[in-house]
C-alpha cells in the first residue's frame, strides 16, 4: 500500500502560521526543569501538550512522577500496522545569563528567518514539528500507522524519573521503533541522521575550609584555602594534552574504525567551522584527533561552573570558607557511567587533602549509544530527508547526549532513529536561543514523509 | 615634668557609656570603601569625625581625594612639645555574606561583653578609643603635647589616594612619631606591640573563551574551557609544599634570625590556637616553618574569590564564556611590590595559553615594614600597656598589612608605633565582627598613659 503525501503536505503549508503560533505558545511557558520555582510551569507545559494531542484524536494523559510529569499519548490505527513511539522533552535549560538576551527568553519573537526563545530549537520546535506532521496526515486520513508520544520534563536534568516510568509502563510504550528528533543538522542544506550519541555524567563538588571567611593576613599561610584546593582538584582532572586524567578513564573507550573516520571526514566541517561558531582565538583538545573526532568519538570533562568567596566589585582580602564546582562529562561507547562514577570518587578521595572537608552531589550519568544505519526506520528517515532536501543525509556522531535512547533500548527493547531540525548556530543552552524557520518547515514536511514511509516497513 | 593621669582616667571611666554611644553612632554608618554605592556614607563618616574632633577644640578639616575623603585634625599645645600623629581609617570591609550575620552589620548591638557590627574592631573602635583618650586628657588640661589625626577612608582598598595626600601635605602632617592602633592583641590578657607588618598586593584576573556560554556536548573537546584555564593558572601559583610558585618570589624574602625565632616562640600560640579560631580539621602551609612564623615572616598568596559559568540550583551542561579570579598576596621584608607585580605578570604571560584571551586589574601593592623596638615612642607605649595590664607587652610580627606605615616613613620620615585593642576572635573581615568591650576600655586607659608618657620623650 502506498500513500500519496500531496494533500498532507499542502495542509502543512496552508497551516504553517498556525503551527508557528502554537510553537510560540509552548515556548512562552518557562518550563525550566532544574529550578524548583518553575514546578507549576512544568505542569502547564505538560497540560498544553495533553490538550493539543487530545484535540487531534489521541488518547492523551499526564503521568505524575517524583519531579516533573510525563505526557503520554496514543493513536491506534490497527493491530497489524507498525507502531512508532515519538520521544520528546518539554523542559528547557535555564536562560541565564539573562542580561545577554536581546528579547525575553520566554517572550518568543520572530526576527528575520528565526524564532528567538529558550527551547525554540531544543526542543519545543522539534515537538511541534512532529505534532504538526501527524496533524497534517490525520486531517486527510493518511496516518496508516500507530503513533505514540512520550514527552518528558526532565531531560535537561538527566531524566531522573524516566527509567522508573519505562519499567512500569512497558506494555503502554510497546512500539516497533522510536523517533527521536532531539538531535540537530550540520547546516541548513545538509540533512543529518545521528548514528552516535555521547553519554553524560555530572556532579557538584563542595569543599569546606574555615567555619567563616577569614582575614587573609591573619590566617594566610596556615589555613588551606578552599578555593585553592578546588582549583588544584579541578586542574588535576586534565592532562597536559587535554585528555581526562581520571584513573582508567579510557580503558573502555571504543577506538574509531577506519570506516568511521572516513565517514566523519565527509562531514563539511573543519577547525575553522568551530572557531567561527564560537569566536575563540584557537581550538583546543587532544592533538592526535581532529575536531570532529574529538566531539563525536572522544570523552570529555567540562567545568560548568565554579564559585568561591568574594566576587563583587573591588577587592576583599579573605580566605573563603568554602568553594563549589559543577562538572559534567561526555562519555562514549563503551564507557560505563557506573565505572566512571567510581573513577571520579576514587580520584577525589585520593586527591583532596585532609586540611579541608568535602561533599559531592552525584555523579549521575547515562551511557553513550550507537544507532543501526540499516534499521528499516533509519532507511525510512533517510528517504524522507532526501525527498525534501533533494540530497541524501549525512550520518554523524553527535557530541551531545540523549540518555533516553540507551534506556529505551535496554528497558523496552526499542531502537531509536535520531534526527532533528535545529542548527549548530541555534545557541541552545546559551542566550538568544533561536530556531531557523525555513529549516523547521522542511522538518515538518520530512516527518510527514517519514510517517508515510513507515507504513510499508516490516514489523517484527 | 610629670603628669598625674588619675583625673583623666576617672573621666574616661565616668564617660564610658557616652564613648560606647559614640562608637555605635560611627559603626552604624555603612562606610564600605570598595563599593561605589556607599560614596555618600563615606562622606557622612568623615563629617562625623570632623565634627567630633572640632568639638574637642581640634582644628579639623575634611580633605577631598579622587575617591574617599581624608579627615585631618590638629591640636597645638606648644612649639617645643613633641607631636604625635594618630593614624586611623574610617572605612570598613563589605559585610557579605549578609545572611551569616546574627544582627545587621550596621545596626550595632551589645551582646554580653561584645559590641557586634562591621568596623567595631577594624577599626572604628580603635579610632574612638584614641579620641576618647585625648578627650579625657583635654577635659583636665593634661594634654601637654601636640596631637594630629589623619583618618583615611581607603585603607580596605589599598589606600590609592593616601600617598598623593602625604606628598602634598608634608608640613601639615609633620610629627615626631605616628601612633597606629590598627593592629590587634594576641589575647585579652596579653597586651601586644606589633613590630612587623606584612605588605600586600592584589589583582583580579579575567579569562575569556567563547563569545557565549556553549553547549558542553556540542563543543566539549574542541573549545578550551575558561574555568579550566583559570583553575590551571591559579593552581600553578603554589608548589606542592605550600610555597608560592611565582618566579624569583623568594629572592628578597628576609630570613628570620635566631633572635626573632626565639621572640616569636614566646608568643602564647600554637597550631591548636589557629585550629580553634578557624574550625579547620588541620593546618596547612610550608612545613619548614611553624604557624606563627608562616603568618608573621613568610609571604603568602590567597585566592579571595573565583567565579565562572552556572552556579545556581541543579546542573547546566555548558562551557562558560569567561572566568574570573581575585587574588591577594601578603609580602614580607624585603620584598618589593613592584618586583612582585612583574613576577605575577611574567607568570601569567608564560602560563595562560593562546586558546583564550585575558585581562588583569592590578596588581597594586605596598611593602612590608618593621618597627624599631627601641624607639622612645615604642617604650612609651610599652610602659603604658604594662601600667594598665600589669604585665609587659609581647612583641609580634603581624600577618596583616598596614601599607600606610611604610608610606609615612618613606614620604614623611615619620616612624610608627603599632598597637590596637582588637582580638583574634573579633571576626574582622568576616560576618559578626565584634569588639571585646573590657579590652577596649583598657585600651582607652592605655592611650591616656601613652600620651602622658609622650610628654617626656626627647624630640628630634
JSON list of C-alpha atoms in Angstrom, two decimals, chain A residues 34-36 93-97 100 118 122 156-157 198 200 202 204 208-225 227-228 230-232 234-236 238 274 276-286 290-292 294-295 298 300-320 323-324 326 328 330 354-357 361 398-401 423-425 427-431, chain B residues 34-36 93-97 100 118 122 156-157 198 200 202 204 208-225 227-228 230-232 234-236 238 274 276-286 290-292 294-295 300-321 323-324 326 328 330 354-357 361 398-401 423-425 427-431:
[
{"chain": "A", "resi": 34, "resn": "UNK", "atom": "CA", "xyz": [16.31, 22.35, 37.09]},
{"chain": "A", "resi": 35, "resn": "UNK", "atom": "CA", "xyz": [14.72, 25.17, 39.11]},
{"chain": "A", "resi": 36, "resn": "UNK", "atom": "CA", "xyz": [12.03, 24.13, 41.64]},
{"chain": "A", "resi": 93, "resn": "UNK", "atom": "CA", "xyz": [17.73, 24.86, 30.16]},
{"chain": "A", "resi": 94, "resn": "UNK", "atom": "CA", "xyz": [17.85, 27.89, 32.50]},
{"chain": "A", "resi": 95, "resn": "UNK", "atom": "CA", "xyz": [18.04, 31.12, 30.45]},
{"chain": "A", "resi": 96, "resn": "UNK", "atom": "CA", "xyz": [20.74, 32.88, 32.48]},
{"chain": "A", "resi": 97, "resn": "UNK", "atom": "CA", "xyz": [22.77, 34.97, 31.97]},
{"chain": "A", "resi": 100, "resn": "UNK", "atom": "CA", "xyz": [22.64, 38.76, 27.35]},
{"chain": "A", "resi": 118, "resn": "UNK", "atom": "CA", "xyz": [14.55, 29.38, 25.15]},
{"chain": "A", "resi": 122, "resn": "UNK", "atom": "CA", "xyz": [15.91, 22.43, 22.00]},
{"chain": "A", "resi": 156, "resn": "UNK", "atom": "CA", "xyz": [17.86, 18.74, 30.87]},
{"chain": "A", "resi": 157, "resn": "UNK", "atom": "CA", "xyz": [18.45, 17.40, 34.38]},
{"chain": "A", "resi": 198, "resn": "UNK", "atom": "CA", "xyz": [27.78, 10.66, 23.73]},
{"chain": "A", "resi": 200, "resn": "UNK", "atom": "CA", "xyz": [26.83, 12.11, 30.11]},
{"chain": "A", "resi": 202, "resn": "UNK", "atom": "CA", "xyz": [27.66, 15.26, 36.09]},
{"chain": "A", "resi": 204, "resn": "UNK", "atom": "CA", "xyz": [28.67, 19.10, 42.10]},
{"chain": "A", "resi": 208, "resn": "UNK", "atom": "CA", "xyz": [34.77, 23.31, 53.12]},
{"chain": "A", "resi": 209, "resn": "UNK", "atom": "CA", "xyz": [37.61, 25.06, 54.97]},
{"chain": "A", "resi": 210, "resn": "UNK", "atom": "CA", "xyz": [37.29, 27.51, 57.89]},
{"chain": "A", "resi": 211, "resn": "UNK", "atom": "CA", "xyz": [33.90, 28.00, 59.60]},
{"chain": "A", "resi": 212, "resn": "UNK", "atom": "CA", "xyz": [33.71, 31.54, 58.14]},
{"chain": "A", "resi": 213, "resn": "UNK", "atom": "CA", "xyz": [35.52, 33.77, 55.66]},
{"chain": "A", "resi": 214, "resn": "UNK", "atom": "CA", "xyz": [38.84, 34.67, 57.27]},
{"chain": "A", "resi": 215, "resn": "UNK", "atom": "CA", "xyz": [41.15, 37.70, 57.12]},
{"chain": "A", "resi": 216, "resn": "UNK", "atom": "CA", "xyz": [43.81, 36.57, 54.63]},
{"chain": "A", "resi": 217, "resn": "UNK", "atom": "CA", "xyz": [46.52, 38.43, 56.55]},
{"chain": "A", "resi": 218, "resn": "UNK", "atom": "CA", "xyz": [45.74, 36.95, 59.95]},
{"chain": "A", "resi": 219, "resn": "UNK", "atom": "CA", "xyz": [45.39, 33.38, 58.68]},
{"chain": "A", "resi": 220, "resn": "UNK", "atom": "CA", "xyz": [47.06, 33.28, 55.25]},
{"chain": "A", "resi": 221, "resn": "UNK", "atom": "CA", "xyz": [49.78, 30.65, 55.33]},
{"chain": "A", "resi": 222, "resn": "UNK", "atom": "CA", "xyz": [48.24, 28.39, 57.95]},
{"chain": "A", "resi": 223, "resn": "UNK", "atom": "CA", "xyz": [44.68, 27.74, 56.70]},
{"chain": "A", "resi": 224, "resn": "UNK", "atom": "CA", "xyz": [44.31, 25.80, 53.42]},
{"chain": "A", "resi": 225, "resn": "UNK", "atom": "CA", "xyz": [42.26, 27.98, 51.07]},
{"chain": "A", "resi": 227, "resn": "UNK", "atom": "CA", "xyz": [39.25, 27.96, 46.51]},
{"chain": "A", "resi": 228, "resn": "UNK", "atom": "CA", "xyz": [42.86, 26.91, 46.02]},
{"chain": "A", "resi": 230, "resn": "UNK", "atom": "CA", "xyz": [39.15, 23.39, 44.29]},
{"chain": "A", "resi": 231, "resn": "UNK", "atom": "CA", "xyz": [41.45, 24.76, 41.60]},
{"chain": "A", "resi": 232, "resn": "UNK", "atom": "CA", "xyz": [44.04, 22.07, 42.37]},
{"chain": "A", "resi": 234, "resn": "UNK", "atom": "CA", "xyz": [39.69, 20.52, 39.03]},
{"chain": "A", "resi": 235, "resn": "UNK", "atom": "CA", "xyz": [43.00, 21.33, 37.34]},
{"chain": "A", "resi": 236, "resn": "UNK", "atom": "CA", "xyz": [44.22, 17.81, 38.08]},
{"chain": "A", "resi": 238, "resn": "UNK", "atom": "CA", "xyz": [43.02, 17.03, 32.80]},
{"chain": "A", "resi": 274, "resn": "UNK", "atom": "CA", "xyz": [34.12, 25.65, 15.16]},
{"chain": "A", "resi": 276, "resn": "UNK", "atom": "CA", "xyz": [33.61, 30.74, 13.57]},
{"chain": "A", "resi": 277, "resn": "UNK", "atom": "CA", "xyz": [30.78, 29.26, 15.62]},
{"chain": "A", "resi": 278, "resn": "UNK", "atom": "CA", "xyz": [32.41, 30.08, 18.98]},
{"chain": "A", "resi": 279, "resn": "UNK", "atom": "CA", "xyz": [34.65, 33.12, 18.44]},
{"chain": "A", "resi": 280, "resn": "UNK", "atom": "CA", "xyz": [37.61, 31.53, 20.25]},
{"chain": "A", "resi": 281, "resn": "UNK", "atom": "CA", "xyz": [41.13, 32.50, 19.11]},
{"chain": "A", "resi": 282, "resn": "UNK", "atom": "CA", "xyz": [42.18, 28.88, 18.66]},
{"chain": "A", "resi": 283, "resn": "UNK", "atom": "CA", "xyz": [40.78, 25.38, 19.20]},
{"chain": "A", "resi": 284, "resn": "UNK", "atom": "CA", "xyz": [41.95, 23.07, 21.98]},
{"chain": "A", "resi": 285, "resn": "UNK", "atom": "CA", "xyz": [41.97, 19.34, 22.71]},
{"chain": "A", "resi": 286, "resn": "UNK", "atom": "CA", "xyz": [43.70, 16.02, 22.21]},
{"chain": "A", "resi": 290, "resn": "UNK", "atom": "CA", "xyz": [40.73, 16.22, 14.76]},
{"chain": "A", "resi": 291, "resn": "UNK", "atom": "CA", "xyz": [37.87, 18.43, 15.99]},
{"chain": "A", "resi": 292, "resn": "UNK", "atom": "CA", "xyz": [35.05, 16.26, 14.60]},
{"chain": "A", "resi": 294, "resn": "UNK", "atom": "CA", "xyz": [37.09, 14.79, 19.49]},
{"chain": "A", "resi": 295, "resn": "UNK", "atom": "CA", "xyz": [33.44, 15.89, 19.63]},
{"chain": "A", "resi": 298, "resn": "UNK", "atom": "CA", "xyz": [36.17, 11.10, 22.46]},
{"chain": "A", "resi": 300, "resn": "UNK", "atom": "CA", "xyz": [35.42, 14.95, 27.68]},
{"chain": "A", "resi": 301, "resn": "UNK", "atom": "CA", "xyz": [35.23, 16.58, 31.10]},
{"chain": "A", "resi": 302, "resn": "UNK", "atom": "CA", "xyz": [33.92, 20.15, 31.44]},
{"chain": "A", "resi": 303, "resn": "UNK", "atom": "CA", "xyz": [33.75, 22.59, 34.33]},
{"chain": "A", "resi": 304, "resn": "UNK", "atom": "CA", "xyz": [30.23, 24.07, 34.06]},
{"chain": "A", "resi": 305, "resn": "UNK", "atom": "CA", "xyz": [30.56, 26.49, 36.96]},
{"chain": "A", "resi": 306, "resn": "UNK", "atom": "CA", "xyz": [32.78, 27.46, 39.88]},
{"chain": "A", "resi": 307, "resn": "UNK", "atom": "CA", "xyz": [32.24, 29.76, 42.87]},
{"chain": "A", "resi": 308, "resn": "UNK", "atom": "CA", "xyz": [34.11, 30.80, 45.99]},
{"chain": "A", "resi": 309, "resn": "UNK", "atom": "CA", "xyz": [34.50, 33.86, 48.22]},
{"chain": "A", "resi": 310, "resn": "UNK", "atom": "CA", "xyz": [34.04, 37.48, 47.17]},
{"chain": "A", "resi": 311, "resn": "UNK", "atom": "CA", "xyz": [33.10, 38.10, 43.52]},
{"chain": "A", "resi": 312, "resn": "UNK", "atom": "CA", "xyz": [31.64, 41.61, 43.78]},
{"chain": "A", "resi": 313, "resn": "UNK", "atom": "CA", "xyz": [33.17, 44.97, 42.90]},
{"chain": "A", "resi": 314, "resn": "UNK", "atom": "CA", "xyz": [36.65, 45.71, 44.20]},
{"chain": "A", "resi": 315, "resn": "UNK", "atom": "CA", "xyz": [38.76, 43.53, 46.44]},
{"chain": "A", "resi": 316, "resn": "UNK", "atom": "CA", "xyz": [38.16, 41.67, 49.70]},
{"chain": "A", "resi": 317, "resn": "UNK", "atom": "CA", "xyz": [41.24, 40.09, 51.23]},
{"chain": "A", "resi": 318, "resn": "UNK", "atom": "CA", "xyz": [39.73, 36.92, 52.63]},
{"chain": "A", "resi": 319, "resn": "UNK", "atom": "CA", "xyz": [40.25, 33.19, 52.75]},
{"chain": "A", "resi": 320, "resn": "UNK", "atom": "CA", "xyz": [36.80, 31.92, 51.67]},
{"chain": "A", "resi": 323, "resn": "UNK", "atom": "CA", "xyz": [34.22, 26.59, 47.34]},
{"chain": "A", "resi": 324, "resn": "UNK", "atom": "CA", "xyz": [31.91, 24.91, 44.82]},
{"chain": "A", "resi": 326, "resn": "UNK", "atom": "CA", "xyz": [29.92, 21.89, 38.89]},
{"chain": "A", "resi": 328, "resn": "UNK", "atom": "CA", "xyz": [29.90, 17.39, 33.56]},
{"chain": "A", "resi": 330, "resn": "UNK", "atom": "CA", "xyz": [30.57, 13.36, 27.98]},
{"chain": "A", "resi": 354, "resn": "UNK", "atom": "CA", "xyz": [42.70, 16.33, 54.88]},
{"chain": "A", "resi": 355, "resn": "UNK", "atom": "CA", "xyz": [43.15, 20.06, 55.53]},
{"chain": "A", "resi": 356, "resn": "UNK", "atom": "CA", "xyz": [39.58, 20.53, 54.25]},
{"chain": "A", "resi": 357, "resn": "UNK", "atom": "CA", "xyz": [36.32, 18.58, 54.22]},
{"chain": "A", "resi": 361, "resn": "UNK", "atom": "CA", "xyz": [26.19, 15.59, 44.70]},
{"chain": "A", "resi": 398, "resn": "UNK", "atom": "CA", "xyz": [26.73, 13.70, 18.00]},
{"chain": "A", "resi": 399, "resn": "UNK", "atom": "CA", "xyz": [28.70, 15.25, 20.87]},
{"chain": "A", "resi": 400, "resn": "UNK", "atom": "CA", "xyz": [25.58, 15.79, 22.91]},
{"chain": "A", "resi": 401, "resn": "UNK", "atom": "CA", "xyz": [23.73, 13.21, 24.97]},
{"chain": "A", "resi": 423, "resn": "UNK", "atom": "CA", "xyz": [21.27, 24.08, 13.57]},
{"chain": "A", "resi": 424, "resn": "UNK", "atom": "CA", "xyz": [24.70, 24.50, 15.19]},
{"chain": "A", "resi": 425, "resn": "UNK", "atom": "CA", "xyz": [24.15, 28.27, 15.41]},
{"chain": "A", "resi": 427, "resn": "UNK", "atom": "CA", "xyz": [22.55, 28.91, 20.67]},
{"chain": "A", "resi": 428, "resn": "UNK", "atom": "CA", "xyz": [20.90, 26.05, 22.50]},
{"chain": "A", "resi": 429, "resn": "UNK", "atom": "CA", "xyz": [21.82, 26.20, 26.23]},
{"chain": "A", "resi": 430, "resn": "UNK", "atom": "CA", "xyz": [23.02, 29.79, 25.52]},
{"chain": "A", "resi": 431, "resn": "UNK", "atom": "CA", "xyz": [21.44, 33.25, 25.49]},
{"chain": "B", "resi": 34, "resn": "UNK", "atom": "CA", "xyz": [35.14, 49.22, 47.90]},
{"chain": "B", "resi": 35, "resn": "UNK", "atom": "CA", "xyz": [31.54, 49.71, 46.81]},
{"chain": "B", "resi": 36, "resn": "UNK", "atom": "CA", "xyz": [30.76, 52.96, 44.90]},
{"chain": "B", "resi": 93, "resn": "UNK", "atom": "CA", "xyz": [35.18, 45.76, 54.58]},
{"chain": "B", "resi": 94, "resn": "UNK", "atom": "CA", "xyz": [31.97, 44.71, 52.76]},
{"chain": "B", "resi": 95, "resn": "UNK", "atom": "CA", "xyz": [29.68, 42.80, 55.16]},
{"chain": "B", "resi": 96, "resn": "UNK", "atom": "CA", "xyz": [28.67, 39.97, 52.84]},
{"chain": "B", "resi": 97, "resn": "UNK", "atom": "CA", "xyz": [27.75, 37.18, 53.13]},
{"chain": "B", "resi": 100, "resn": "UNK", "atom": "CA", "xyz": [25.52, 34.87, 58.16]},
{"chain": "B", "resi": 118, "resn": "UNK", "atom": "CA", "xyz": [31.13, 45.83, 60.85]},
{"chain": "B", "resi": 122, "resn": "UNK", "atom": "CA", "xyz": [38.61, 47.13, 62.45]},
{"chain": "B", "resi": 156, "resn": "UNK", "atom": "CA", "xyz": [40.47, 48.45, 52.92]},
{"chain": "B", "resi": 157, "resn": "UNK", "atom": "CA", "xyz": [41.04, 49.08, 49.20]},
{"chain": "B", "resi": 198, "resn": "UNK", "atom": "CA", "xyz": [53.26, 42.11, 56.03]},
{"chain": "B", "resi": 200, "resn": "UNK", "atom": "CA", "xyz": [50.07, 43.31, 50.39]},
{"chain": "B", "resi": 202, "resn": "UNK", "atom": "CA", "xyz": [46.18, 42.14, 44.92]},
{"chain": "B", "resi": 204, "resn": "UNK", "atom": "CA", "xyz": [41.71, 40.46, 39.50]},
{"chain": "B", "resi": 208, "resn": "UNK", "atom": "CA", "xyz": [37.74, 34.91, 28.10]},
{"chain": "B", "resi": 209, "resn": "UNK", "atom": "CA", "xyz": [36.90, 31.91, 25.89]},
{"chain": "B", "resi": 210, "resn": "UNK", "atom": "CA", "xyz": [33.89, 31.55, 23.55]},
{"chain": "B", "resi": 211, "resn": "UNK", "atom": "CA", "xyz": [31.68, 34.57, 22.81]},
{"chain": "B", "resi": 212, "resn": "UNK", "atom": "CA", "xyz": [28.83, 32.97, 24.80]},
{"chain": "B", "resi": 213, "resn": "UNK", "atom": "CA", "xyz": [28.20, 30.01, 27.10]},
{"chain": "B", "resi": 214, "resn": "UNK", "atom": "CA", "xyz": [28.35, 26.90, 24.90]},
{"chain": "B", "resi": 215, "resn": "UNK", "atom": "CA", "xyz": [26.62, 23.51, 24.96]},
{"chain": "B", "resi": 216, "resn": "UNK", "atom": "CA", "xyz": [29.28, 21.28, 26.51]},
{"chain": "B", "resi": 217, "resn": "UNK", "atom": "CA", "xyz": [28.25, 18.35, 24.32]},
{"chain": "B", "resi": 218, "resn": "UNK", "atom": "CA", "xyz": [28.39, 20.21, 21.03]},
{"chain": "B", "resi": 219, "resn": "UNK", "atom": "CA", "xyz": [31.72, 21.90, 21.75]},
{"chain": "B", "resi": 220, "resn": "UNK", "atom": "CA", "xyz": [33.31, 19.93, 24.61]},
{"chain": "B", "resi": 221, "resn": "UNK", "atom": "CA", "xyz": [36.70, 18.70, 23.46]},
{"chain": "B", "resi": 222, "resn": "UNK", "atom": "CA", "xyz": [37.45, 21.47, 20.97]},
{"chain": "B", "resi": 223, "resn": "UNK", "atom": "CA", "xyz": [36.93, 24.72, 22.95]},
{"chain": "B", "resi": 224, "resn": "UNK", "atom": "CA", "xyz": [39.28, 25.41, 25.86]},
{"chain": "B", "resi": 225, "resn": "UNK", "atom": "CA", "xyz": [37.12, 25.91, 28.96]},
{"chain": "B", "resi": 227, "resn": "UNK", "atom": "CA", "xyz": [37.04, 27.90, 34.05]},
{"chain": "B", "resi": 228, "resn": "UNK", "atom": "CA", "xyz": [39.54, 25.09, 33.49]},
{"chain": "B", "resi": 230, "resn": "UNK", "atom": "CA", "xyz": [41.58, 29.66, 35.49]},
{"chain": "B", "resi": 231, "resn": "UNK", "atom": "CA", "xyz": [41.93, 26.60, 37.73]},
{"chain": "B", "resi": 232, "resn": "UNK", "atom": "CA", "xyz": [45.16, 25.62, 35.94]},
{"chain": "B", "resi": 234, "resn": "UNK", "atom": "CA", "xyz": [45.61, 29.63, 39.96]},
{"chain": "B", "resi": 235, "resn": "UNK", "atom": "CA", "xyz": [46.61, 26.09, 40.90]},
{"chain": "B", "resi": 236, "resn": "UNK", "atom": "CA", "xyz": [50.04, 26.66, 39.35]},
{"chain": "B", "resi": 238, "resn": "UNK", "atom": "CA", "xyz": [51.52, 27.26, 44.58]},
{"chain": "B", "resi": 274, "resn": "UNK", "atom": "CA", "xyz": [44.61, 28.57, 64.98]},
{"chain": "B", "resi": 276, "resn": "UNK", "atom": "CA", "xyz": [40.30, 26.52, 67.39]},
{"chain": "B", "resi": 277, "resn": "UNK", "atom": "CA", "xyz": [39.99, 30.01, 65.91]},
{"chain": "B", "resi": 278, "resn": "UNK", "atom": "CA", "xyz": [39.07, 28.73, 62.42]},
{"chain": "B", "resi": 279, "resn": "UNK", "atom": "CA", "xyz": [37.45, 25.32, 62.84]},
{"chain": "B", "resi": 280, "resn": "UNK", "atom": "CA", "xyz": [39.59, 23.70, 60.15]},
{"chain": "B", "resi": 281, "resn": "UNK", "atom": "CA", "xyz": [40.39, 19.99, 60.52]},
{"chain": "B", "resi": 282, "resn": "UNK", "atom": "CA", "xyz": [44.14, 20.58, 60.13]},
{"chain": "B", "resi": 283, "resn": "UNK", "atom": "CA", "xyz": [46.57, 23.44, 59.42]},
{"chain": "B", "resi": 284, "resn": "UNK", "atom": "CA", "xyz": [48.39, 23.84, 56.13]},
{"chain": "B", "resi": 285, "resn": "UNK", "atom": "CA", "xyz": [51.50, 25.59, 54.85]},
{"chain": "B", "resi": 286, "resn": "UNK", "atom": "CA", "xyz": [55.25, 25.45, 54.40]},
{"chain": "B", "resi": 290, "resn": "UNK", "atom": "CA", "xyz": [55.71, 26.82, 62.28]},
{"chain": "B", "resi": 291, "resn": "UNK", "atom": "CA", "xyz": [52.31, 28.56, 62.15]},
{"chain": "B", "resi": 292, "resn": "UNK", "atom": "CA", "xyz": [53.46, 31.79, 63.86]},
{"chain": "B", "resi": 294, "resn": "UNK", "atom": "CA", "xyz": [54.37, 31.41, 58.43]},
{"chain": "B", "resi": 295, "resn": "UNK", "atom": "CA", "xyz": [51.91, 34.19, 59.36]},
{"chain": "B", "resi": 300, "resn": "UNK", "atom": "CA", "xyz": [51.59, 34.10, 51.03]},
{"chain": "B", "resi": 301, "resn": "UNK", "atom": "CA", "xyz": [49.22, 34.09, 48.04]},
{"chain": "B", "resi": 302, "resn": "UNK", "atom": "CA", "xyz": [45.48, 33.71, 48.59]},
{"chain": "B", "resi": 303, "resn": "UNK", "atom": "CA", "xyz": [42.55, 33.26, 46.23]},
{"chain": "B", "resi": 304, "resn": "UNK", "atom": "CA", "xyz": [39.92, 35.69, 47.59]},
{"chain": "B", "resi": 305, "resn": "UNK", "atom": "CA", "xyz": [37.19, 34.76, 45.11]},
{"chain": "B", "resi": 306, "resn": "UNK", "atom": "CA", "xyz": [36.50, 32.82, 41.90]},
{"chain": "B", "resi": 307, "resn": "UNK", "atom": "CA", "xyz": [33.53, 32.74, 39.53]},
{"chain": "B", "resi": 308, "resn": "UNK", "atom": "CA", "xyz": [32.61, 31.11, 36.25]},
{"chain": "B", "resi": 309, "resn": "UNK", "atom": "CA", "xyz": [29.53, 29.74, 34.48]},
{"chain": "B", "resi": 310, "resn": "UNK", "atom": "CA", "xyz": [26.40, 28.39, 36.17]},
{"chain": "B", "resi": 311, "resn": "UNK", "atom": "CA", "xyz": [26.36, 28.39, 39.99]},
{"chain": "B", "resi": 312, "resn": "UNK", "atom": "CA", "xyz": [22.60, 28.17, 40.63]},
{"chain": "B", "resi": 313, "resn": "UNK", "atom": "CA", "xyz": [20.46, 25.20, 41.63]},
{"chain": "B", "resi": 314, "resn": "UNK", "atom": "CA", "xyz": [20.90, 21.97, 39.70]},
{"chain": "B", "resi": 315, "resn": "UNK", "atom": "CA", "xyz": [23.10, 21.43, 36.67]},
{"chain": "B", "resi": 316, "resn": "UNK", "atom": "CA", "xyz": [23.70, 23.29, 33.40]},
{"chain": "B", "resi": 317, "resn": "UNK", "atom": "CA", "xyz": [25.96, 21.48, 30.94]},
{"chain": "B", "resi": 318, "resn": "UNK", "atom": "CA", "xyz": [27.83, 24.45, 29.48]},
{"chain": "B", "resi": 319, "resn": "UNK", "atom": "CA", "xyz": [31.31, 25.64, 28.63]},
{"chain": "B", "resi": 320, "resn": "UNK", "atom": "CA", "xyz": [31.32, 29.09, 30.32]},
{"chain": "B", "resi": 321, "resn": "UNK", "atom": "CA", "xyz": [32.27, 32.05, 28.15]},
{"chain": "B", "resi": 323, "resn": "UNK", "atom": "CA", "xyz": [36.04, 33.06, 34.28]},
{"chain": "B", "resi": 324, "resn": "UNK", "atom": "CA", "xyz": [37.21, 35.46, 37.00]},
{"chain": "B", "resi": 326, "resn": "UNK", "atom": "CA", "xyz": [40.53, 37.64, 42.69]},
{"chain": "B", "resi": 328, "resn": "UNK", "atom": "CA", "xyz": [45.79, 38.83, 47.12]},
{"chain": "B", "resi": 330, "resn": "UNK", "atom": "CA", "xyz": [50.98, 39.14, 51.68]},
{"chain": "B", "resi": 354, "resn": "UNK", "atom": "CA", "xyz": [46.66, 31.23, 23.40]},
{"chain": "B", "resi": 355, "resn": "UNK", "atom": "CA", "xyz": [43.38, 29.28, 23.24]},
{"chain": "B", "resi": 356, "resn": "UNK", "atom": "CA", "xyz": [41.87, 32.05, 25.40]},
{"chain": "B", "resi": 357, "resn": "UNK", "atom": "CA", "xyz": [42.28, 35.79, 25.93]},
{"chain": "B", "resi": 361, "resn": "UNK", "atom": "CA", "xyz": [43.20, 44.62, 37.06]},
{"chain": "B", "resi": 398, "resn": "UNK", "atom": "CA", "xyz": [51.57, 40.75, 62.24]},
{"chain": "B", "resi": 399, "resn": "UNK", "atom": "CA", "xyz": [50.30, 38.80, 59.24]},
{"chain": "B", "resi": 400, "resn": "UNK", "atom": "CA", "xyz": [48.07, 41.65, 58.15]},
{"chain": "B", "resi": 401, "resn": "UNK", "atom": "CA", "xyz": [49.13, 44.74, 56.25]},
{"chain": "B", "resi": 423, "resn": "UNK", "atom": "CA", "xyz": [41.31, 40.31, 69.44]},
{"chain": "B", "resi": 424, "resn": "UNK", "atom": "CA", "xyz": [41.91, 37.36, 67.07]},
{"chain": "B", "resi": 425, "resn": "UNK", "atom": "CA", "xyz": [38.31, 36.21, 67.59]},
{"chain": "B", "resi": 427, "resn": "UNK", "atom": "CA", "xyz": [35.81, 38.22, 63.08]},
{"chain": "B", "resi": 428, "resn": "UNK", "atom": "CA", "xyz": [37.25, 41.25, 61.29]},
{"chain": "B", "resi": 429, "resn": "UNK", "atom": "CA", "xyz": [36.58, 40.93, 57.52]},
{"chain": "B", "resi": 430, "resn": "UNK", "atom": "CA", "xyz": [34.04, 38.21, 58.44]},
{"chain": "B", "resi": 431, "resn": "UNK", "atom": "CA", "xyz": [30.36, 38.09, 59.40]}
]
